[in-house]
Amino acid sequence: MQSRTVDAQTRRKHQAFVESPQFARELQRIPLKWRGRVVSHALKVMSVWHWRRIYEPEGIKYVRDFAEKYVPAGIDLSQDDADICATAEKAAENVKKMLWTAISDTHTRDIIDQECSDYGIQAPEVEDDDLRAVIARVVDPRWWRRQLRKVVGRAFEGGNIRLGYVHYHGEPFASNDAVLSRLAQNKRNAAALEATIVRNEAGQEFSIAELAEKTTANKTIRRGELMLRINGFETIARECNDAGLFLTWTCPSRFHATLHNGKPNPNYDGSDPRAANKYLGKMTALARSALARRGIGLYGFRIAEPHHDGCPHWHMLFFVRALPGYSTPHVKDVAGRAVRIMKRYAWRVDRGEPGAFKRRLDVKRIDWAMGSAAGYIAKYVAKNIDGVADHKTKEGYVVTTDTAGDYELTPSARVEAWAARWGIRQFQQWGGAPVSIWRELRRVPEEMVQEAPPAMAAAWNAVQKIEGEKRACWADYLRAQGGALVKRDDLMITLAKESKIVVGRYEERKRVMPYGVYCAQMAGVVFKSVRHTWTPVQGNDARTSAGLGFPWTRVNNCTEAAVPGFAADISFSPDAAPAPIKFAADDAAQIHHSWLALGACPWPRPVEKDAPIGQAPAPAMTADEQRRALDSWDAIKACAWPRVVPVVDMTPRRGTPRQVAELRAGRLDISALQIEVQSMKGNTP
């Protein structure tokens, strides 16, 4: 058997290969930040396969597999936000041009799917599969901007995790790239909110930033409301003598990219934090269903928090109680029964790995004699919102504030960037009455509840807050609603909703909006809430946005007629055609001269019956005249289509799927494809 030991001469061969032009072509798609570590990993793979004398294909295969997973097709991960915005503009304009050639709804969907695939994103999905709404999105640069930011951000962060940049000894929780990107986004959002002024029906004017500071968008208010609700659950649990549990649910080893010492985890299967969070959601949902089937009630909070390598774990503060349908009444320890059921699902996957029974589910019982149950979870709420607590882990690590240039990267900023990057919901209430009704009750004026039934009056008083005099009480709100384990059908207070047709950015849609609350003790009566109607103040330059630049007509640039009712043909017609730009007689003559000089015409094409198209005089033009002609076309929404219809090349040709996609997108000339020789057999002279 041949030895797998790699000597110095073999290493020099491997190094020479990775420095060759052949290998350099494979690294072109890899961002510069990653190339050193990608080459290092490729060398390790090559050293393993060297004894089989196939190290070169294996090295190339590793790079290609890595690029396929972490570098989406058509995406440059090294581009900054300005480049993403430019790419979004380019993609939207390209879709507009391609949709001009569509002749049916099916053809339109094929074009949209292909264009989205070229940039590594999913085609938009809308309700009722409305093609007009789909087209409205793909021709909007803002939609492309959102999708590209999501794809680029998650792909780049996934590569950082896979290559070992994110861990305690490097960049904990989230990479510096993700944190800096999030800080820049927050800065842009704050500037936009500050610059946007809105006015209500009473004539009051505020910036959106001022209004946001009075909502849960304010981190201090958000933390205070969460702690208020947690304390309310604890009060109910003490009254009902419910058992309390504090659990930490962790993912299996295959979801963790890096060990605590900073070395790669050999069991890592490439899953990103979003997949790991989905796994936790699935397992806990199964456990909750099992508890419900056995008659065990559960209510409390769960908090999603990242490990040092970005893999999430959940902290859960629960209170359990035996319901009337409790299936095992001989088991008096309801909390112990609930823990055994949850451990069964926590150990369900990869139960044979070392440490699974010890670390997968950590359980602590709440001892009411030791103090408040909210104290178990208070630090997790604080440090993951506004960073008022230290980020100290059970392994003994303390994540401190770091700096990157002029920016200060705090641990809470890292956690917030991590949650935003992967779309992970950090805080979630399980059980209890809905918080949406709590917030709607705060909008009900006092005069509406003067003669309200007891349940309505108690719920309204529970949610009211008077500075320095009275605090809101979540426990009183739960009592008015029927308790912490009340079912949705048994709620005393419910939302009063109405359907409205809302004109959105892309289409009209039916939206269900609350306008008050109902009380079960007074059926049919709506306690209406006070809602202001805010409209933007006109004249603010920060809100001025350019149009989408739709063409003026619905002329299809194809020889075939479009199908009647063709969605793409209709969607490109604006509701009201803009007023045409008027030119002086001399200017109009000069523009017409420019069209003729370049063999072009305004859009749509004029048809002259007496003279065949293409025989108009075409005087020579200088480069400067051509530039002015192009500016003139853009000013009057015209396009430089040729007056002479080109002869279509019907020669059979073949190409790779990528070449076909480039040809359909108009980025490749048909002459670049090879001629199909087999199709020419029997036809040659």
PDB file of N, CA, C and O in Angstrom, residues 625-652:
ATOM      1  N   GLU A 625     -21.680  64.587 -32.079  1.00  0.00           N
ATOM      2  CA  GLU A 625     -23.067  64.654 -32.547  1.00  0.00           C
ATOM      3  C   GLU A 625     -23.841  63.400 -32.139  1.00  0.00           C
ATOM      4  O   GLU A 625     -25.017  63.475 -31.782  1.00  0.00           O
ATOM      5  N   GLN A 626     -23.183  62.246 -32.193  1.00  0.00           N
ATOM      6  CA  GLN A 626     -23.847  61.020 -31.767  1.00  0.00           C
ATOM      7  C   GLN A 626     -24.197  61.068 -30.274  1.00  0.00           C
ATOM      8  O   GLN A 626     -25.274  60.619 -29.866  1.00  0.00           O
ATOM      9  N   ARG A 627     -23.283  61.628 -29.457  1.00  0.00           N
ATOM     10  CA  ARG A 627     -23.571  61.726 -28.040  1.00  0.00           C
ATOM     11  C   ARG A 627     -24.765  62.628 -27.773  1.00  0.00           C
ATOM     12  O   ARG A 627     -25.635  62.320 -26.960  1.00  0.00           O
ATOM     13  N   ARG A 628     -24.810  63.762 -28.485  1.00  0.00           N
ATOM     14  CA  ARG A 628     -25.958  64.658 -28.319  1.00  0.00           C
ATOM     15  C   ARG A 628     -27.246  64.002 -28.800  1.00  0.00           C
ATOM     16  O   ARG A 628     -28.318  64.221 -28.239  1.00  0.00           O
ATOM     17  N   ALA A 629     -27.147  63.174 -29.827  1.00  0.00           N
ATOM     18  CA  ALA A 629     -28.337  62.484 -30.316  1.00  0.00           C
ATOM     19  C   ALA A 629     -28.872  61.509 -29.274  1.00  0.00           C
ATOM     20  O   ALA A 629     -30.083  61.398 -29.039  1.00  0.00           O
ATOM     21  N   LEU A 630     -27.952  60.795 -28.615  1.00  0.00           N
ATOM     22  CA  LEU A 630     -28.373  59.867 -27.570  1.00  0.00           C
ATOM     23  C   LEU A 630     -29.045  60.609 -26.418  1.00  0.00           C
ATOM     24  O   LEU A 630     -30.040  60.146 -25.857  1.00  0.00           O
ATOM     25  N   ASP A 631     -28.502  61.772 -26.040  1.00  0.00           N
ATOM     26  CA  ASP A 631     -29.132  62.583 -24.995  1.00  0.00           C
ATOM     27  C   ASP A 631     -30.523  63.044 -25.418  1.00  0.00           C
ATOM     28  O   ASP A 631     -31.450  63.110 -24.607  1.00  0.00           O
ATOM     29  N   SER A 632     -30.674  63.353 -26.686  1.00  0.00           N
ATOM     30  CA  SER A 632     -31.976  63.790 -27.188  1.00  0.00           C
ATOM     31  C   SER A 632     -32.987  62.664 -27.122  1.00  0.00           C
ATOM     32  O   SER A 632     -34.151  62.863 -26.754  1.00  0.00           O
ATOM     33  N   TRP A 633     -32.558  61.456 -27.501  1.00  0.00           N
ATOM     34  CA  TRP A 633     -33.484  60.313 -27.405  1.00  0.00           C
ATOM     35  C   TRP A 633     -33.956  60.121 -25.973  1.00  0.00           C
ATOM     36  O   TRP A 633     -35.121  59.876 -25.716  1.00  0.00           O
ATOM     37  N   ASP A 634     -33.023  60.209 -25.035  1.00  0.00           N
ATOM     38  CA  ASP A 634     -33.372  59.995 -23.635  1.00  0.00           C
ATOM     39  C   ASP A 634     -34.318  61.086 -23.132  1.00  0.00           C
ATOM     40  O   ASP A 634     -35.201  60.826 -22.311  1.00  0.00           O
ATOM     41  N   ALA A 635     -34.172  62.299 -23.637  1.00  0.00           N
ATOM     42  CA  ALA A 635     -35.004  63.414 -23.174  1.00  0.00           C
ATOM     43  C   ALA A 635     -36.455  63.245 -23.586  1.00  0.00           C
ATOM     44  O   ALA A 635     -37.365  63.649 -22.859  1.00  0.00           O
ATOM     45  N   ILE A 636     -36.717  62.650 -24.735  1.00  0.00           N
ATOM     46  CA  ILE A 636     -38.092  62.506 -25.217  1.00  0.00           C
ATOM     47  C   ILE A 636     -38.571  61.062 -25.140  1.00  0.00           C
ATOM     48  O   ILE A 636     -39.530  60.674 -25.804  1.00  0.00           O
ATOM     49  N   LYS A 637     -37.878  60.248 -24.351  1.00  0.00           N
ATOM     50  CA  LYS A 637     -38.277  58.860 -24.149  1.00  0.00           C
ATOM     51  C   LYS A 637     -38.292  58.081 -25.461  1.00  0.00           C
ATOM     52  O   LYS A 637     -39.203  57.284 -25.736  1.00  0.00           O
ATOM     53  N   ALA A 638     -37.311  58.296 -26.297  1.00  0.00           N
ATOM     54  CA  ALA A 638     -37.210  57.573 -27.557  1.00  0.00           C
ATOM     55  C   ALA A 638     -36.100  56.548 -27.461  1.00  0.00           C
ATOM     56  O   ALA A 638     -35.296  56.558 -26.535  1.00  0.00           O
ATOM     57  N   CYS A 639     -36.014  55.649 -28.388  1.00  0.00           N
ATOM     58  CA  CYS A 639     -34.970  54.640 -28.395  1.00  0.00           C
ATOM     59  C   CYS A 639     -34.442  54.455 -29.809  1.00  0.00           C
ATOM     60  O   CYS A 639     -35.149  54.678 -30.790  1.00  0.00           O
ATOM     61  N   ALA A 640     -33.206  54.064 -29.871  1.00  0.00           N
ATOM     62  CA  ALA A 640     -32.510  54.031 -31.168  1.00  0.00           C
ATOM     63  C   ALA A 640     -32.668  52.687 -31.835  1.00  0.00           C
ATOM     64  O   ALA A 640     -31.713  51.963 -32.086  1.00  0.00           O
ATOM     65  N   TRP A 641     -33.905  52.323 -32.168  1.00  0.00           N
ATOM     66  CA  TRP A 641     -34.094  51.067 -32.880  1.00  0.00           C
ATOM     67  C   TRP A 641     -33.742  51.260 -34.356  1.00  0.00           C
ATOM     68  O   TRP A 641     -34.024  52.309 -34.930  1.00  0.00           O
ATOM     69  N   PRO A 642     -33.135  50.296 -35.016  1.00  0.00           N
ATOM     70  CA  PRO A 642     -32.756  50.473 -36.434  1.00  0.00           C
ATOM     71  C   PRO A 642     -33.987  50.567 -37.329  1.00  0.00           C
ATOM     72  O   PRO A 642     -34.996  49.923 -37.082  1.00  0.00           O
ATOM     73  N   ARG A 643     -33.868  51.389 -38.355  1.00  0.00           N
ATOM     74  CA  ARG A 643     -34.963  51.529 -39.314  1.00  0.00           C
ATOM     75  C   ARG A 643     -35.025  50.322 -40.234  1.00  0.00           C
ATOM     76  O   ARG A 643     -36.072  49.991 -40.755  1.00  0.00           O
ATOM     77  N   VAL A 644     -33.900  49.669 -40.460  1.00  0.00           N
ATOM     78  CA  VAL A 644     -33.872  48.507 -41.333  1.00  0.00           C
ATOM     79  C   VAL A 644     -34.019  47.262 -40.468  1.00  0.00           C
ATOM     80  O   VAL A 644     -33.273  47.067 -39.515  1.00  0.00           O
ATOM     81  N   VAL A 645     -34.975  46.422 -40.783  1.00  0.00           N
ATOM     82  CA  VAL A 645     -35.183  45.202 -40.023  1.00  0.00           C
ATOM     83  C   VAL A 645     -34.046  44.237 -40.321  1.00  0.00           C
ATOM     84  O   VAL A 645     -33.797  43.900 -41.481  1.00  0.00           O
ATOM     85  N   PRO A 646     -33.297  43.782 -39.321  1.00  0.00           N
ATOM     86  CA  PRO A 646     -32.165  42.894 -39.587  1.00  0.00           C
ATOM     87  C   PRO A 646     -32.631  41.517 -40.038  1.00  0.00           C
ATOM     88  O   PRO A 646     -33.714  41.054 -39.693  1.00  0.00           O
ATOM     89  N   VAL A 647     -31.782  40.867 -40.812  1.00  0.00           N
ATOM     90  CA  VAL A 647     -32.063  39.512 -41.275  1.00  0.00           C
ATOM     91  C   VAL A 647     -31.727  38.541 -40.146  1.00  0.00           C
ATOM     92  O   VAL A 647     -30.629  38.566 -39.599  1.00  0.00           O
ATOM     93  N   VAL A 648     -32.692  37.707 -39.788  1.00  0.00           N
ATOM     94  CA  VAL A 648     -32.501  36.774 -38.690  1.00  0.00           C
ATOM     95  C   VAL A 648     -31.607  35.625 -39.140  1.00  0.00           C
ATOM     96  O   VAL A 648     -31.818  35.036 -40.201  1.00  0.00           O
ATOM     97  N   ASP A 649     -30.591  35.326 -38.321  1.00  0.00           N
ATOM     98  CA  ASP A 649     -29.681  34.215 -38.608  1.00  0.00           C
ATOM     99  C   ASP A 649     -30.372  32.912 -38.218  1.00  0.00           C
ATOM    100  O   ASP A 649     -30.579  32.624 -37.043  1.00  0.00           O
ATOM    101  N   MET A 650     -30.762  32.097 -39.227  1.00  0.00           N
ATOM    102  CA  MET A 650     -31.467  30.842 -38.994  1.00  0.00           C
ATOM    103  C   MET A 650     -30.542  29.641 -39.010  1.00  0.00           C
ATOM    104  O   MET A 650     -30.999  28.498 -39.034  1.00  0.00           O
ATOM    105  N   THR A 651     -29.223  29.879 -38.983  1.00  0.00           N
ATOM    106  CA  THR A 651     -28.280  28.765 -38.995  1.00  0.00           C
ATOM    107  C   THR A 651     -28.385  27.980 -37.690  1.00  0.00           C
ATOM    108  O   THR A 651     -28.327  28.567 -36.616  1.00  0.00           O
ATOM    109  N   PRO A 652     -28.544  26.635 -37.761  1.00  0.00           N
ATOM    110  CA  PRO A 652     -28.606  25.839 -36.516  1.00  0.00           C
ATOM    111  C   PRO A 652     -27.307  25.961 -35.733  1.00  0.00           C
ATOM    112  O   PRO A 652     -26.227  25.776 -36.274  1.00  0.00           O
TER     113      PRO A 652
END
